[in-house]
mmCIF file of C-alpha atoms in Angstrom:
data_model
loop_
_atom_site.group_PDB
_atom_site.id
_atom_site.type_symbol
_atom_site.label_atom_id
_atom_site.label_comp_id
_atom_site.label_asym_id
_atom_site.label_seq_id
_atom_site.Cartn_x
_atom_site.Cartn_y
_atom_site.Cartn_z
ATOM 1 C CA MET A 90 0.000 0.000 0.000
ATOM 2 C CA THR A 91 1.237 3.498 -0.799
ATOM 3 C CA MET A 92 1.470 6.114 1.931
ATOM 4 C CA ALA A 93 -1.124 8.876 1.989
ATOM 5 C CA LEU A 94 0.200 11.865 0.058
ATOM 6 C CA LEU A 95 -0.301 14.437 2.831
ATOM 7 C CA LYS A 96 0.275 12.239 5.872
ATOM 8 C CA ASP A 97 0.832 14.361 9.007
ATOM 9 C CA LYS A 98 0.575 17.639 7.052
ATOM 10 C CA VAL A 99 -1.423 20.749 7.924
ATOM 11 C CA ILE A 100 -2.848 22.576 4.924
ATOM 12 C CA LEU A 101 -4.333 26.045 4.463
ATOM 13 C CA ILE A 102 -6.680 26.667 1.537
ATOM 14 C CA SER A 103 -7.637 30.248 0.779
ATOM 15 C CA GLY A 104 -11.016 30.377 -0.927
ATOM 16 C CA GLY A 105 -11.566 26.881 0.377
ATOM 17 C CA THR A 106 -15.256 26.969 1.243
ATOM 18 C CA GLN A 107 -16.659 26.137 -2.197
ATOM 19 C CA GLY A 108 -15.763 24.981 -5.684
ATOM 20 C CA LEU A 109 -12.189 23.916 -6.303
ATOM 21 C CA GLY A 110 -10.970 25.016 -2.880
ATOM 22 C CA ALA A 111 -13.520 22.815 -1.142
ATOM 23 C CA GLY A 112 -12.574 19.968 -3.463
ATOM 24 C CA VAL A 113 -8.940 20.338 -2.447
ATOM 25 C CA ALA A 114 -9.912 20.332 1.230
ATOM 26 C CA ARG A 115 -11.846 17.090 0.843
ATOM 27 C CA ARG A 116 -9.038 15.454 -1.126
ATOM 28 C CA ALA A 117 -6.439 16.566 1.414
ATOM 29 C CA ALA A 118 -8.466 14.884 4.143
ATOM 30 C CA GLU A 119 -8.577 11.668 2.115
ATOM 31 C CA GLU A 120 -4.807 11.835 1.662
ATOM 32 C CA GLY A 121 -3.912 11.909 5.343
ATOM 33 C CA ALA A 122 -3.769 15.592 6.297
ATOM 34 C CA THR A 123 -3.952 15.986 10.064
ATOM 35 C CA GLY A 124 -5.347 19.503 9.974
ATOM 36 C CA ILE A 125 -7.077 21.643 7.382
ATOM 37 C CA ALA A 126 -7.924 25.341 7.460
ATOM 38 C CA VAL A 127 -10.274 26.818 4.867
ATOM 39 C CA THR A 128 -10.916 30.511 4.405
ATOM 40 C CA GLY A 129 -13.691 32.501 2.806
ATOM 41 C CA ARG A 130 -16.292 35.172 3.426
ATOM 42 C CA ASN A 131 -19.363 32.962 3.790
ATOM 43 C CA ALA A 132 -19.427 31.674 7.352
ATOM 44 C CA ASP A 133 -22.385 29.355 6.781
ATOM 45 C CA SER A 134 -20.770 27.410 3.930
ATOM 46 C CA GLY A 135 -17.362 27.527 5.617
ATOM 47 C CA GLU A 136 -18.570 26.149 8.925
ATOM 48 C CA GLN A 137 -20.662 23.518 7.172
ATOM 49 C CA LEU A 138 -17.708 22.279 5.123
ATOM 50 C CA ALA A 139 -15.445 22.269 8.170
ATOM 51 C CA ALA A 140 -17.987 20.215 10.114
ATOM 52 C CA GLN A 141 -18.381 17.732 7.267
ATOM 53 C CA ILE A 142 -14.656 17.095 6.973
ATOM 54 C CA THR A 143 -14.117 17.025 10.732
ATOM 55 C CA ALA A 144 -16.788 14.333 10.927
ATOM 56 C CA THR A 145 -14.563 12.130 8.758
ATOM 57 C CA GLY A 146 -11.837 12.314 11.407
ATOM 58 C CA VAL A 147 -9.708 15.180 10.096
ATOM 59 C CA GLU A 148 -9.867 18.347 12.180
ATOM 60 C CA THR A 149 -10.899 21.237 9.948
ATOM 61 C CA ARG A 150 -11.250 24.903 10.844
ATOM 62 C CA PHE A 151 -13.017 27.700 9.021
ATOM 63 C CA ILE A 152 -11.294 31.073 9.195
ATOM 64 C CA LYS A 153 -13.519 33.914 8.041
ATOM 65 C CA THR A 154 -11.384 35.988 5.677
ATOM 66 C CA ASP A 155 -12.069 38.812 3.266
ATOM 67 C CA LEU A 156 -9.197 38.801 0.779
ATOM 68 C CA THR A 157 -9.770 42.430 -0.150
ATOM 69 C CA ASP A 158 -8.185 43.115 3.251
ATOM 70 C CA VAL A 159 -4.543 42.026 3.109
ATOM 71 C CA GLU A 160 -4.246 41.958 6.906
ATOM 72 C CA GLN A 161 -7.041 39.394 7.093
ATOM 73 C CA ALA A 162 -5.255 37.375 4.416
ATOM 74 C CA ARG A 163 -1.968 37.418 6.320
ATOM 75 C CA ASN A 164 -3.735 36.643 9.574
ATOM 76 C CA SER A 165 -5.253 33.483 8.076
ATOM 77 C CA VAL A 166 -1.759 31.962 8.094
ATOM 78 C CA LEU A 167 -1.169 32.984 11.718
ATOM 79 C CA GLU A 168 -4.553 31.597 12.785
ATOM 80 C CA THR A 169 -3.827 28.294 11.053
ATOM 81 C CA VAL A 170 -0.519 27.974 12.889
ATOM 82 C CA SER A 171 -2.194 28.929 16.163
ATOM 83 C CA ALA A 172 -4.909 26.309 15.680
ATOM 84 C CA PHE A 173 -2.705 23.411 14.584
ATOM 85 C CA GLY A 174 0.775 24.323 15.772
ATOM 86 C CA GLN A 175 2.223 24.179 12.276
ATOM 87 C CA LEU A 176 1.548 24.767 8.594
ATOM 88 C CA ASP A 177 3.093 22.648 5.835
ATOM 89 C CA CYS A 178 1.157 23.352 2.637
ATOM 90 C CA THR A 179 -0.753 26.366 1.348
ATOM 91 C CA VAL A 180 -3.136 26.619 -1.591
ATOM 92 C CA ASN A 181 -4.251 29.983 -2.959
ATOM 93 C CA ALA A 182 -7.530 28.936 -4.576
ATOM 94 C CA ALA A 183 -9.632 32.078 -4.230
ATOM 95 C CA GLY A 184 -10.401 34.114 -7.298
ATOM 96 C CA LEU A 185 -12.450 37.132 -8.335
ATOM 97 C CA THR A 186 -13.841 36.750 -11.874
ATOM 98 C CA THR A 187 -15.951 39.898 -12.239
ATOM 99 C CA ARG A 188 -15.917 40.936 -15.904
ATOM 100 C CA GLY A 189 -14.242 44.016 -17.330
ATOM 101 C CA THR A 190 -12.643 44.985 -20.636
ATOM 102 C CA MET A 191 -9.692 47.303 -21.196
ATOM 103 C CA LEU A 192 -12.157 50.097 -21.994
ATOM 104 C CA ASP A 193 -14.814 49.711 -19.318
ATOM 105 C CA THR A 194 -12.801 48.516 -16.306
ATOM 106 C CA THR A 195 -12.932 51.104 -13.552
ATOM 107 C CA PRO A 196 -9.995 51.754 -11.212
ATOM 108 C CA GLU A 197 -12.114 50.299 -8.421
ATOM 109 C CA LEU A 198 -12.694 47.035 -10.307
ATOM 110 C CA PHE A 199 -9.021 46.843 -11.233
ATOM 111 C CA ASP A 200 -8.008 47.317 -7.589
ATOM 112 C CA ALA A 201 -10.467 44.622 -6.464
ATOM 113 C CA HIS A 202 -8.945 42.113 -8.864
ATOM 114 C CA MET A 203 -5.445 42.997 -7.735
ATOM 115 C CA ALA A 204 -6.416 42.661 -4.085
ATOM 116 C CA VAL A 205 -8.052 39.239 -4.350
ATOM 117 C CA ASN A 206 -6.131 37.650 -7.228
ATOM 118 C CA LEU A 207 -2.631 38.954 -6.569
ATOM 119 C CA LYS A 208 -1.977 41.011 -3.429
ATOM 120 C CA SER A 209 -3.515 38.676 -0.858
ATOM 121 C CA PRO A 210 -2.006 35.526 -2.423
ATOM 122 C CA PHE A 211 1.376 37.298 -2.425
ATOM 123 C CA PHE A 212 1.225 37.996 1.295
ATOM 124 C CA ILE A 213 -0.275 34.603 2.169
ATOM 125 C CA MET A 214 2.733 33.088 0.410
ATOM 126 C CA ALA A 215 5.077 35.393 2.307
ATOM 127 C CA GLU A 216 3.618 34.494 5.709
ATOM 128 C CA THR A 217 3.717 30.786 4.845
ATOM 129 C CA ILE A 218 7.376 31.025 3.827
ATOM 130 C CA LYS A 219 8.263 32.919 7.009
ATOM 131 C CA HIS A 220 6.641 30.207 9.101
ATOM 132 C CA LEU A 221 8.348 27.340 7.257
ATOM 133 C CA ARG A 222 11.727 29.050 7.529
ATOM 134 C CA SER A 223 11.220 29.673 11.248
ATOM 135 C CA ARG A 224 10.711 25.932 11.721
ATOM 136 C CA GLY A 225 13.542 25.023 9.365
ATOM 137 C CA VAL A 226 11.348 22.548 7.485
ATOM 138 C CA PRO A 227 10.433 22.040 3.823
ATOM 139 C CA GLY A 228 6.964 22.871 2.572
ATOM 140 C CA SER A 229 4.950 23.524 -0.537
ATOM 141 C CA ILE A 230 2.662 26.164 -1.981
ATOM 142 C CA LEU A 231 0.283 25.852 -4.920
ATOM 143 C CA ASN A 232 -1.281 28.857 -6.613
ATOM 144 C CA VAL A 233 -4.431 28.295 -8.630
ATOM 145 C CA ILE A 234 -3.938 30.693 -11.520
ATOM 146 C CA SER A 235 -5.766 30.485 -14.871
ATOM 147 C CA ILE A 236 -4.999 29.665 -18.473
ATOM 148 C CA ALA A 237 -6.303 33.191 -19.104
ATOM 149 C CA GLU A 238 -3.086 34.625 -17.648
ATOM 150 C CA LEU A 239 -1.533 33.910 -21.047
ATOM 151 C CA GLY A 240 -3.976 36.198 -22.858
ATOM 152 C CA GLY A 241 -7.592 35.514 -22.021
ATOM 153 C CA GLN A 242 -10.819 36.915 -23.400
ATOM 154 C CA PRO A 243 -11.335 40.665 -23.885
ATOM 155 C CA TYR A 244 -13.835 40.782 -21.005
ATOM 156 C CA LEU A 245 -11.245 39.455 -18.522
ATOM 157 C CA ALA A 246 -8.769 42.338 -18.711
ATOM 158 C CA PRO A 247 -8.288 43.052 -14.971
ATOM 159 C CA TYR A 248 -8.467 39.341 -14.137
ATOM 160 C CA VAL A 249 -5.753 38.573 -16.678
ATOM 161 C CA ALA A 250 -3.567 41.381 -15.351
ATOM 162 C CA ALA A 251 -3.742 40.012 -11.813
ATOM 163 C CA LYS A 252 -3.376 36.330 -12.714
ATOM 164 C CA ALA A 253 -0.410 37.031 -14.995
ATOM 165 C CA GLY A 254 1.174 38.769 -12.022
ATOM 166 C CA LEU A 255 0.517 35.734 -9.840
ATOM 167 C CA ALA A 256 2.196 33.468 -12.389
ATOM 168 C CA GLY A 257 5.279 35.679 -12.310
ATOM 169 C CA VAL A 258 5.335 35.812 -8.522
ATOM 170 C CA THR A 259 5.033 32.013 -8.395
ATOM 171 C CA ARG A 260 8.219 31.626 -10.422
ATOM 172 C CA ASN A 261 10.017 34.403 -8.544
ATOM 173 C CA ALA A 262 9.231 32.990 -5.101
ATOM 174 C CA ALA A 263 10.094 29.451 -6.187
ATOM 175 C CA HIS A 264 13.513 30.635 -7.327
ATOM 176 C CA ALA A 265 14.093 32.728 -4.221
ATOM 177 C CA HIS A 266 13.243 29.943 -1.788
ATOM 178 C CA ARG A 267 14.465 26.809 -3.517
ATOM 179 C CA TRP A 268 17.368 26.514 -1.060
ATOM 180 C CA ASP A 269 14.828 26.642 1.782
ATOM 181 C CA LYS A 270 13.369 23.487 0.216
ATOM 182 C CA ILE A 271 10.035 25.267 -0.199
ATOM 183 C CA ARG A 272 8.469 24.215 -3.480
ATOM 184 C CA ILE A 273 6.114 26.702 -5.124
ATOM 185 C CA ASN A 274 4.096 25.872 -8.221
ATOM 186 C CA GLY A 275 1.080 27.158 -10.126
ATOM 187 C CA LEU A 276 -1.751 25.579 -12.057
ATOM 188 C CA ASP A 277 -3.225 27.364 -15.063
ATOM 189 C CA ILE A 278 -6.679 25.823 -15.065
ATOM 190 C CA GLY A 279 -9.024 26.161 -18.004
ATOM 191 C CA TRP A 280 -12.823 26.204 -18.094
ATOM 192 C CA THR A 281 -14.036 24.245 -15.059
ATOM 193 C CA ALA A 282 -17.468 23.082 -13.917
ATOM 194 C CA THR A 283 -18.163 24.645 -10.522
ATOM 195 C CA ASP A 284 -21.126 26.257 -8.799
ATOM 196 C CA GLY A 285 -19.311 29.571 -9.078
ATOM 197 C CA GLU A 286 -18.911 29.144 -12.819
ATOM 198 C CA ALA A 287 -22.614 28.412 -13.128
ATOM 199 C CA GLN A 288 -23.384 31.703 -11.388
ATOM 200 C CA THR A 289 -20.897 33.545 -13.585
ATOM 201 C CA GLN A 290 -22.391 32.144 -16.780
ATOM 202 C CA ARG A 291 -25.893 33.170 -15.725
ATOM 203 C CA LYS A 292 -24.896 36.620 -14.452
ATOM 204 C CA PHE A 293 -22.578 37.746 -17.226
ATOM 205 C CA HIS A 294 -23.464 35.619 -20.240
ATOM 206 C CA GLY A 295 -27.205 35.057 -19.994
ATOM 207 C CA ALA A 296 -26.824 31.283 -19.707
ATOM 208 C CA GLY A 297 -29.788 29.043 -18.967
ATOM 209 C CA ASP A 298 -30.103 25.873 -16.922
ATOM 210 C CA ASP A 299 -28.615 23.880 -19.804
ATOM 211 C CA TRP A 300 -25.372 25.896 -19.844
ATOM 212 C CA LEU A 301 -23.223 22.988 -18.651
ATOM 213 C CA GLU A 302 -24.613 20.585 -21.244
ATOM 214 C CA LYS A 303 -23.863 23.111 -23.986
ATOM 215 C CA ALA A 304 -20.450 23.888 -22.557
ATOM 216 C CA ASN A 305 -19.496 20.213 -22.413
ATOM 217 C CA ALA A 306 -20.507 19.775 -26.045
ATOM 218 C CA SER A 307 -18.329 22.702 -27.091
ATOM 219 C CA VAL A 308 -14.973 21.376 -25.860
ATOM 220 C CA PRO A 309 -12.738 18.616 -27.281
ATOM 221 C CA MET A 310 -12.955 16.122 -24.400
ATOM 222 C CA GLY A 311 -16.726 16.438 -24.081
ATOM 223 C CA LYS A 312 -16.562 17.792 -20.544
ATOM 224 C CA LEU A 313 -15.276 20.846 -18.736
ATOM 225 C CA GLY A 314 -12.522 20.527 -16.163
ATOM 226 C CA GLN A 315 -13.687 18.555 -13.135
ATOM 227 C CA VAL A 316 -13.111 19.698 -9.553
ATOM 228 C CA ASP A 317 -12.214 16.247 -8.224
ATOM 229 C CA GLU A 318 -9.631 15.664 -10.968
ATOM 230 C CA ILE A 319 -7.968 19.040 -10.466
ATOM 231 C CA ALA A 320 -8.020 18.671 -6.678
ATOM 232 C CA GLU A 321 -6.285 15.316 -6.943
ATOM 233 C CA PHE A 322 -3.533 16.859 -9.055
ATOM 234 C CA ILE A 323 -3.117 19.791 -6.669
ATOM 235 C CA VAL A 324 -2.671 17.442 -3.723
ATOM 236 C CA PHE A 325 -0.074 15.518 -5.725
ATOM 237 C CA LEU A 326 1.843 18.737 -6.452
ATOM 238 C CA LEU A 327 1.752 19.637 -2.761
ATOM 239 C CA SER A 328 3.075 16.252 -1.749
ATOM 240 C CA ASP A 329 6.595 14.856 -1.668
ATOM 241 C CA ARG A 330 5.611 12.510 -4.496
ATOM 242 C CA SER A 331 5.966 15.402 -6.940
ATOM 243 C CA GLY A 332 9.647 15.322 -6.143
ATOM 244 C CA VAL A 333 11.780 18.375 -6.847
ATOM 245 C CA VAL A 334 9.289 20.207 -9.059
ATOM 246 C CA THR A 335 9.208 23.912 -8.279
ATOM 247 C CA GLY A 336 8.626 27.113 -10.221
ATOM 248 C CA SER A 337 6.361 25.350 -12.696
ATOM 249 C CA VAL A 338 3.140 26.908 -13.949
ATOM 250 C CA ILE A 339 1.343 23.968 -15.501
ATOM 251 C CA ASP A 340 -1.459 24.219 -18.065
ATOM 252 C CA TRP A 341 -4.580 22.263 -17.110
ATOM 253 C CA ASP A 342 -6.668 22.677 -20.219
ATOM 254 C CA GLN A 343 -7.858 20.772 -23.267
ATOM 255 C CA ASN A 344 -7.112 23.456 -25.820
ATOM 256 C CA VAL A 345 -3.490 23.596 -26.923
ATOM 257 C CA LEU A 346 -2.073 27.101 -26.864
ATOM 258 C CA GLY A 347 -0.437 27.899 -30.157
ATOM 259 C CA GLY A 348 -2.280 25.110 -31.945
ATOM 260 C CA SER A 349 -4.233 25.971 -35.090
ATOM 261 C CA ASP A 350 -6.697 24.116 -37.329
#
């Protein structure tokens, strides 16, 4: 039998109360994590998820966090360490996807994207690294980015700006802290089936109840990205089984960038 991938590890997941973040939390519990902290703004969904995972035997805490406030973001790391005595792996899974083009994005919308998609992840990474270095132990960080950081649709201008920044920071931090044995990687996910995506499609694109069926039919593999599949890969990247890999920003998509018919 193989050892659980996150045996004896404590993991923090920002934006972990729903969608991909919640999927990662559940998978981490299945793979032997001894403690899990999930952050988000919705206390009801956060507490419910924490209770569900705790009931499986893995202590899970919800830390109410508004990522537009960088001090709350930084404090989520400190609260995780206070609750569990250590932190070994961090996932930045939160993301703001409010639409805006180059021409209609307001400074306020731009700042909101930067706060949630870049600034708070930056400082969550920094606090995680400080903690790992203070203990003198290896660790790992995974940033959920987006395939859109390589260009994206016109209506994602501020989102692309922030996510492209996060991709750069991922590589920079990985290089800076490789001798600390802290591995830092990113995942450029493509179109994924989540509750949040369903809301986005209805709010911004006038989609109906059959949006997912139509979306699945429009992509090469016949299905959008699946939360459980991506979560499994994230946990692998966090674990020692992914070896020495660091500074990689990996495409998770079914369209090949640069390909042409």
